[in-house]
Amino acid sequence: MKTSLLIKLHLYTGLFIAFYVLAFGFSSIVMNHKLEFDNTEVTKIWETKVSVEPQVPDLELAESIKDELDIMGWVLPWEFKRDSMIFHFSVVHPGRKYHLTFESSNRLVKVEEMPKGFLAVFHGLHFLNGN
């Protein structure tokens, strides 16, 4: 009788904590080893006109374009590139990255979308990237 109870207790306790042990092991591997899950393929390209003022500072211009296009995410200031008429910048969030090109002459924005994939979203949402 006691042996049967101990076996059942051991079995159900092991089943109960198995997911936690697997999740802990996976997160330990990700935190100790730099794993890249990001997808770098452009899956969608589209263009649109915006009504922003091109003579404002770079960060303000990027934020206003992002807000007008209703793109969710963070502008990456270290990826700004500005020529006399063209301004390149990126917007990123856990599930997608956007490369935007703004032509100030005709106020046209070209957007390249790159979804990151499930593992990158899981990685970013659970702060397993170590940054």
Short mmCIF file of N, CA and C in Angstrom, two decimals:
data_model
loop_
_atom_site.label_atom_id
_atom_site.label_comp_id
_atom_site.label_asym_id
_atom_site.label_seq_id
_atom_site.Cartn_x
_atom_site.Cartn_y
_atom_site.Cartn_z
N MET A 1 0.82 -1.19 0.00
CA MET A 1 0.00 0.00 0.00
C MET A 1 0.87 1.25 0.00
N LYS A 2 1.89 1.32 0.87
CA LYS A 2 2.74 2.49 0.93
C LYS A 2 3.59 2.62 -0.33
N THR A 3 4.03 1.49 -0.89
CA THR A 3 4.83 1.53 -2.10
C THR A 3 4.02 2.09 -3.26
N SER A 4 2.77 1.67 -3.40
CA SER A 4 1.91 2.16 -4.45
C SER A 4 1.68 3.67 -4.32
N LEU A 5 1.49 4.14 -3.10
CA LEU A 5 1.29 5.56 -2.86
C LEU A 5 2.54 6.36 -3.22
N LEU A 6 3.72 5.84 -2.85
CA LEU A 6 4.97 6.51 -3.19
C LEU A 6 5.21 6.55 -4.69
N ILE A 7 4.87 5.48 -5.39
CA ILE A 7 5.04 5.45 -6.84
C ILE A 7 4.13 6.47 -7.50
N LYS A 8 2.86 6.54 -7.07
CA LYS A 8 1.94 7.52 -7.63
C LYS A 8 2.38 8.95 -7.31
N LEU A 9 2.82 9.18 -6.10
CA LEU A 9 3.29 10.50 -5.71
C LEU A 9 4.49 10.91 -6.56
N HIS A 10 5.43 9.99 -6.75
CA HIS A 10 6.61 10.26 -7.57
C HIS A 10 6.21 10.53 -9.02
N LEU A 11 5.30 9.73 -9.57
CA LEU A 11 4.86 9.87 -10.96
C LEU A 11 4.18 11.22 -11.19
N TYR A 12 3.21 11.55 -10.37
CA TYR A 12 2.44 12.79 -10.59
C TYR A 12 3.26 14.03 -10.27
N THR A 13 4.15 13.96 -9.33
CA THR A 13 5.04 15.09 -9.06
C THR A 13 5.97 15.32 -10.25
N GLY A 14 6.49 14.25 -10.81
CA GLY A 14 7.35 14.37 -11.98
C GLY A 14 6.62 14.93 -13.18
N LEU A 15 5.38 14.48 -13.41
CA LEU A 15 4.59 15.02 -14.52
C LEU A 15 4.27 16.49 -14.29
N PHE A 16 4.03 16.87 -13.05
CA PHE A 16 3.67 18.25 -12.72
C PHE A 16 4.83 19.21 -12.98
N ILE A 17 6.05 18.80 -12.66
CA ILE A 17 7.18 19.72 -12.80
C ILE A 17 7.96 19.53 -14.10
N ALA A 18 7.55 18.59 -14.96
CA ALA A 18 8.29 18.33 -16.19
C ALA A 18 8.36 19.56 -17.10
N PHE A 19 7.25 20.27 -17.27
CA PHE A 19 7.25 21.45 -18.13
C PHE A 19 8.21 22.50 -17.58
N TYR A 20 8.20 22.72 -16.29
CA TYR A 20 9.09 23.71 -15.68
C TYR A 20 10.55 23.34 -15.92
N VAL A 21 10.89 22.09 -15.77
CA VAL A 21 12.28 21.65 -15.95
C VAL A 21 12.69 21.84 -17.42
N LEU A 22 11.80 21.51 -18.37
CA LEU A 22 12.12 21.71 -19.78
C LEU A 22 12.27 23.19 -20.11
N ALA A 23 11.37 24.03 -19.61
CA ALA A 23 11.46 25.47 -19.85
C ALA A 23 12.72 26.05 -19.23
N PHE A 24 13.07 25.60 -18.05
CA PHE A 24 14.29 26.06 -17.38
C PHE A 24 15.52 25.66 -18.19
N GLY A 25 15.55 24.44 -18.68
CA GLY A 25 16.68 23.98 -19.48
C GLY A 25 16.82 24.75 -20.78
N PHE A 26 15.69 25.00 -21.46
CA PHE A 26 15.71 25.75 -22.72
C PHE A 26 16.19 27.18 -22.48
N SER A 27 15.66 27.83 -21.45
CA SER A 27 16.06 29.21 -21.18
C SER A 27 17.53 29.28 -20.75
N SER A 28 18.02 28.27 -20.07
CA SER A 28 19.44 28.25 -19.69
C SER A 28 20.34 28.15 -20.91
N ILE A 29 19.95 27.33 -21.87
CA ILE A 29 20.73 27.21 -23.11
C ILE A 29 20.75 28.54 -23.85
N VAL A 30 19.58 29.18 -23.95
CA VAL A 30 19.49 30.45 -24.67
C VAL A 30 20.29 31.54 -23.98
N MET A 31 20.26 31.58 -22.65
CA MET A 31 20.97 32.64 -21.93
C MET A 31 22.49 32.42 -21.92
N ASN A 32 22.93 31.19 -21.97
CA ASN A 32 24.37 30.91 -21.93
C ASN A 32 25.03 30.87 -23.29
N HIS A 33 24.24 30.67 -24.33
CA HIS A 33 24.77 30.59 -25.69
C HIS A 33 24.03 31.60 -26.55
N LYS A 34 24.75 32.39 -27.30
CA LYS A 34 24.15 33.42 -28.15
C LYS A 34 23.52 32.75 -29.35
N LEU A 35 22.21 32.54 -29.28
CA LEU A 35 21.47 31.92 -30.37
C LEU A 35 20.72 33.00 -31.14
N GLU A 36 20.83 32.98 -32.45
CA GLU A 36 20.14 33.95 -33.29
C GLU A 36 18.91 33.28 -33.90
N PHE A 37 17.74 33.81 -33.56
CA PHE A 37 16.50 33.25 -34.07
C PHE A 37 15.87 34.14 -35.13
N ASP A 38 16.41 35.35 -35.34
CA ASP A 38 15.77 36.31 -36.22
C ASP A 38 15.78 35.85 -37.66
N ASN A 39 14.64 36.04 -38.32
CA ASN A 39 14.51 35.79 -39.74
C ASN A 39 14.89 37.08 -40.45
N THR A 40 15.71 37.03 -41.48
CA THR A 40 16.15 38.24 -42.17
C THR A 40 15.57 38.35 -43.58
N GLU A 41 14.56 37.56 -43.90
CA GLU A 41 13.94 37.61 -45.22
C GLU A 41 12.86 38.68 -45.27
N VAL A 42 12.90 39.50 -46.30
CA VAL A 42 11.86 40.50 -46.51
C VAL A 42 10.66 39.79 -47.11
N THR A 43 9.51 39.89 -46.45
CA THR A 43 8.33 39.18 -46.93
C THR A 43 7.29 40.10 -47.57
N LYS A 44 7.38 41.39 -47.27
CA LYS A 44 6.39 42.31 -47.81
C LYS A 44 7.03 43.66 -48.03
N ILE A 45 6.80 44.26 -49.20
CA ILE A 45 7.29 45.60 -49.52
C ILE A 45 6.11 46.43 -49.97
N TRP A 46 5.97 47.61 -49.39
CA TRP A 46 4.89 48.50 -49.79
C TRP A 46 5.34 49.95 -49.71
N GLU A 47 4.63 50.83 -50.42
CA GLU A 47 4.96 52.24 -50.47
C GLU A 47 3.72 53.06 -50.18
N THR A 48 3.92 54.22 -49.58
CA THR A 48 2.83 55.14 -49.30
C THR A 48 3.39 56.55 -49.14
N LYS A 49 2.51 57.52 -49.29
CA LYS A 49 2.91 58.92 -49.08
C LYS A 49 2.54 59.31 -47.66
N VAL A 50 3.37 60.17 -47.07
CA VAL A 50 3.13 60.67 -45.72
C VAL A 50 3.14 62.19 -45.75
N SER A 51 2.54 62.78 -44.74
CA SER A 51 2.49 64.24 -44.65
C SER A 51 3.29 64.69 -43.44
N VAL A 52 4.60 64.49 -43.50
CA VAL A 52 5.49 64.91 -42.41
C VAL A 52 6.40 66.01 -42.92
N GLU A 53 6.96 66.73 -41.99
CA GLU A 53 7.89 67.81 -42.32
C GLU A 53 9.31 67.24 -42.41
N PRO A 54 9.95 67.23 -43.59
CA PRO A 54 11.26 66.59 -43.73
C PRO A 54 12.43 67.36 -43.12
N GLN A 55 12.24 68.62 -42.70
CA GLN A 55 13.35 69.41 -42.18
C GLN A 55 13.55 69.27 -40.67
N VAL A 56 12.86 68.39 -40.01
CA VAL A 56 13.00 68.20 -38.57
C VAL A 56 14.19 67.27 -38.29
N PRO A 57 14.67 67.20 -37.04
CA PRO A 57 15.77 66.27 -36.72
C PRO A 57 15.40 64.81 -37.02
N ASP A 58 16.44 64.00 -37.19
CA ASP A 58 16.25 62.62 -37.63
C ASP A 58 15.32 61.81 -36.72
N LEU A 59 15.54 61.88 -35.43
CA LEU A 59 14.72 61.09 -34.51
C LEU A 59 13.26 61.51 -34.55
N GLU A 60 13.02 62.80 -34.59
CA GLU A 60 11.66 63.31 -34.66
C GLU A 60 11.00 62.91 -35.99
N LEU A 61 11.75 62.96 -37.08
CA LEU A 61 11.24 62.56 -38.39
C LEU A 61 10.88 61.08 -38.40
N ALA A 62 11.78 60.25 -37.88
CA ALA A 62 11.52 58.80 -37.85
C ALA A 62 10.30 58.49 -37.00
N GLU A 63 10.18 59.12 -35.83
CA GLU A 63 9.03 58.88 -34.95
C GLU A 63 7.73 59.33 -35.61
N SER A 64 7.75 60.47 -36.30
CA SER A 64 6.52 60.96 -36.93
C SER A 64 6.09 60.06 -38.09
N ILE A 65 7.05 59.55 -38.87
CA ILE A 65 6.71 58.62 -39.95
C ILE A 65 6.16 57.33 -39.37
N LYS A 66 6.82 56.81 -38.33
CA LYS A 66 6.35 55.58 -37.69
C LYS A 66 4.92 55.75 -37.16
N ASP A 67 4.65 56.89 -36.52
CA ASP A 67 3.32 57.13 -35.97
C ASP A 67 2.28 57.30 -37.06
N GLU A 68 2.63 57.99 -38.14
CA GLU A 68 1.66 58.19 -39.21
C GLU A 68 1.32 56.89 -39.93
N LEU A 69 2.30 56.00 -40.06
CA LEU A 69 2.06 54.70 -40.70
C LEU A 69 1.47 53.69 -39.73
N ASP A 70 1.32 54.08 -38.47
CA ASP A 70 0.75 53.21 -37.44
C ASP A 70 1.56 51.92 -37.29
N ILE A 71 2.88 52.08 -37.26
CA ILE A 71 3.79 50.95 -37.07
C ILE A 71 4.16 50.91 -35.59
N MET A 72 4.00 49.74 -34.99
CA MET A 72 4.33 49.57 -33.58
C MET A 72 5.79 49.16 -33.46
N GLY A 73 6.51 49.75 -32.51
CA GLY A 73 7.88 49.35 -32.29
C GLY A 73 8.75 50.51 -31.86
N TRP A 74 10.06 50.26 -31.88
CA TRP A 74 11.06 51.22 -31.44
C TRP A 74 11.92 51.62 -32.62
N VAL A 75 12.18 52.91 -32.74
CA VAL A 75 13.08 53.42 -33.77
C VAL A 75 14.51 53.18 -33.29
N LEU A 76 15.37 52.74 -34.21
CA LEU A 76 16.77 52.46 -33.88
C LEU A 76 17.66 53.60 -34.38
N PRO A 77 18.02 54.57 -33.51
CA PRO A 77 18.80 55.73 -33.96
C PRO A 77 20.17 55.37 -34.54
N TRP A 78 20.78 54.28 -34.14
CA TRP A 78 22.11 53.91 -34.64
C TRP A 78 22.05 53.38 -36.06
N GLU A 79 20.85 53.19 -36.61
CA GLU A 79 20.72 52.74 -38.00
C GLU A 79 20.26 53.86 -38.93
N PHE A 80 20.26 55.12 -38.47
CA PHE A 80 19.87 56.24 -39.32
C PHE A 80 20.93 56.46 -40.40
N LYS A 81 20.48 56.69 -41.64
CA LYS A 81 21.35 57.07 -42.74
C LYS A 81 20.61 58.15 -43.52
N ARG A 82 21.23 59.31 -43.69
CA ARG A 82 20.58 60.40 -44.39
C ARG A 82 21.47 60.92 -45.50
N ASP A 83 20.90 60.96 -46.72
CA ASP A 83 21.53 61.62 -47.85
C ASP A 83 20.86 62.99 -47.97
N SER A 84 21.08 63.65 -49.08
CA SER A 84 20.46 64.96 -49.24
C SER A 84 18.94 64.84 -49.39
N MET A 85 18.45 63.79 -50.03
CA MET A 85 17.01 63.66 -50.28
C MET A 85 16.41 62.38 -49.70
N ILE A 86 17.23 61.45 -49.22
CA ILE A 86 16.72 60.14 -48.77
C ILE A 86 17.15 59.91 -47.32
N PHE A 87 16.22 59.38 -46.55
CA PHE A 87 16.47 59.07 -45.13
C PHE A 87 16.09 57.62 -44.89
N HIS A 88 17.05 56.81 -44.43
CA HIS A 88 16.83 55.39 -44.12
C HIS A 88 16.81 55.21 -42.61
N PHE A 89 15.88 54.40 -42.11
CA PHE A 89 15.86 54.06 -40.69
C PHE A 89 15.12 52.74 -40.50
N SER A 90 15.23 52.19 -39.29
CA SER A 90 14.60 50.91 -38.97
C SER A 90 13.72 51.05 -37.75
N VAL A 91 12.66 50.24 -37.73
CA VAL A 91 11.77 50.13 -36.58
C VAL A 91 11.70 48.65 -36.24
N VAL A 92 11.78 48.34 -34.94
CA VAL A 92 11.80 46.94 -34.53
C VAL A 92 10.88 46.74 -33.34
N HIS A 93 10.24 45.59 -33.28
CA HIS A 93 9.54 45.11 -32.09
C HIS A 93 9.71 43.60 -32.05
N PRO A 94 9.28 42.93 -30.97
CA PRO A 94 9.63 41.52 -30.82
C PRO A 94 9.23 40.62 -31.99
N GLY A 95 8.19 40.94 -32.73
CA GLY A 95 7.73 40.04 -33.78
C GLY A 95 8.10 40.43 -35.19
N ARG A 96 8.59 41.66 -35.41
CA ARG A 96 8.79 42.13 -36.77
C ARG A 96 9.83 43.24 -36.80
N LYS A 97 10.53 43.35 -37.93
CA LYS A 97 11.45 44.46 -38.14
C LYS A 97 11.09 45.13 -39.46
N TYR A 98 11.16 46.45 -39.48
CA TYR A 98 10.84 47.24 -40.66
C TYR A 98 12.06 48.05 -41.06
N HIS A 99 12.37 48.08 -42.35
CA HIS A 99 13.35 49.02 -42.91
C HIS A 99 12.56 50.02 -43.72
N LEU A 100 12.68 51.30 -43.38
CA LEU A 100 11.93 52.35 -44.05
C LEU A 100 12.87 53.29 -44.79
N THR A 101 12.47 53.69 -45.98
CA THR A 101 13.21 54.64 -46.79
C THR A 101 12.27 55.79 -47.13
N PHE A 102 12.63 56.99 -46.70
CA PHE A 102 11.81 58.17 -46.90
C PHE A 102 12.48 59.09 -47.92
N GLU A 103 11.75 59.42 -48.99
CA GLU A 103 12.23 60.36 -50.00
C GLU A 103 11.59 61.71 -49.71
N SER A 104 12.39 62.68 -49.33
CA SER A 104 11.83 63.97 -48.93
C SER A 104 11.28 64.77 -50.10
N SER A 105 11.73 64.51 -51.33
CA SER A 105 11.27 65.29 -52.48
C SER A 105 9.77 65.07 -52.74
N ASN A 106 9.32 63.81 -52.68
CA ASN A 106 7.91 63.52 -52.94
C ASN A 106 7.19 62.93 -51.71
N ARG A 107 7.88 62.90 -50.58
CA ARG A 107 7.34 62.39 -49.30
C ARG A 107 6.80 60.96 -49.41
N LEU A 108 7.51 60.16 -50.16
CA LEU A 108 7.15 58.76 -50.35
C LEU A 108 7.97 57.89 -49.40
N VAL A 109 7.32 56.94 -48.75
CA VAL A 109 7.98 56.02 -47.84
C VAL A 109 7.87 54.61 -48.40
N LYS A 110 9.01 53.94 -48.50
CA LYS A 110 9.05 52.53 -48.91
C LYS A 110 9.32 51.71 -47.65
N VAL A 111 8.47 50.73 -47.40
CA VAL A 111 8.57 49.92 -46.18
C VAL A 111 8.86 48.47 -46.56
N GLU A 112 9.89 47.90 -45.94
CA GLU A 112 10.23 46.48 -46.11
C GLU A 112 9.97 45.79 -44.78
N GLU A 113 9.07 44.81 -44.77
CA GLU A 113 8.71 44.10 -43.53
C GLU A 113 9.43 42.77 -43.47
N MET A 114 9.92 42.45 -42.26
CA MET A 114 10.59 41.17 -42.03
C MET A 114 10.06 40.56 -40.74
N PRO A 115 9.12 39.61 -40.81
CA PRO A 115 8.69 38.94 -39.58
C PRO A 115 9.83 38.08 -39.04
N LYS A 116 9.95 38.04 -37.72
CA LYS A 116 11.07 37.33 -37.10
C LYS A 116 10.82 35.85 -36.89
N GLY A 117 9.59 35.43 -36.73
CA GLY A 117 9.29 34.02 -36.49
C GLY A 117 8.97 33.75 -35.03
N PHE A 118 8.40 32.58 -34.79
CA PHE A 118 7.92 32.23 -33.44
C PHE A 118 9.02 32.22 -32.39
N LEU A 119 10.15 31.58 -32.70
CA LEU A 119 11.22 31.46 -31.70
C LEU A 119 11.80 32.83 -31.33
N ALA A 120 11.91 33.72 -32.30
CA ALA A 120 12.42 35.06 -32.00
C ALA A 120 11.43 35.83 -31.13
N VAL A 121 10.13 35.67 -31.39
CA VAL A 121 9.12 36.33 -30.57
C VAL A 121 9.16 35.77 -29.15
N PHE A 122 9.23 34.47 -29.02
CA PHE A 122 9.33 33.83 -27.70
C PHE A 122 10.58 34.31 -26.98
N HIS A 123 11.68 34.36 -27.69
CA HIS A 123 12.96 34.81 -27.15
C HIS A 123 12.87 36.26 -26.68
N GLY A 124 12.29 37.14 -27.48
CA GLY A 124 12.20 38.55 -27.13
C GLY A 124 11.21 38.84 -26.03
N LEU A 125 10.08 38.17 -26.03
CA LEU A 125 9.05 38.43 -25.03
C LEU A 125 9.44 37.93 -23.64
N HIS A 126 10.28 36.94 -23.57
CA HIS A 126 10.66 36.39 -22.28
C HIS A 126 12.04 36.87 -21.83
N PHE A 127 12.55 37.92 -22.47
CA PHE A 127 13.80 38.56 -22.08
C PHE A 127 14.94 37.55 -21.95
N LEU A 128 15.01 36.64 -22.91
CA LEU A 128 16.07 35.64 -22.88
C LEU A 128 17.27 36.07 -23.72
N ASN A 129 17.26 37.31 -24.21
CA ASN A 129 18.35 37.72 -25.09
C ASN A 129 19.56 38.26 -24.34
N GLY A 130 19.48 38.46 -23.05
CA GLY A 130 20.63 38.86 -22.26
C GLY A 130 21.00 40.32 -22.40
N ASN A 131 20.21 41.12 -23.11
CA ASN A 131 20.53 42.55 -23.27
C ASN A 131 19.80 43.36 -22.21
#
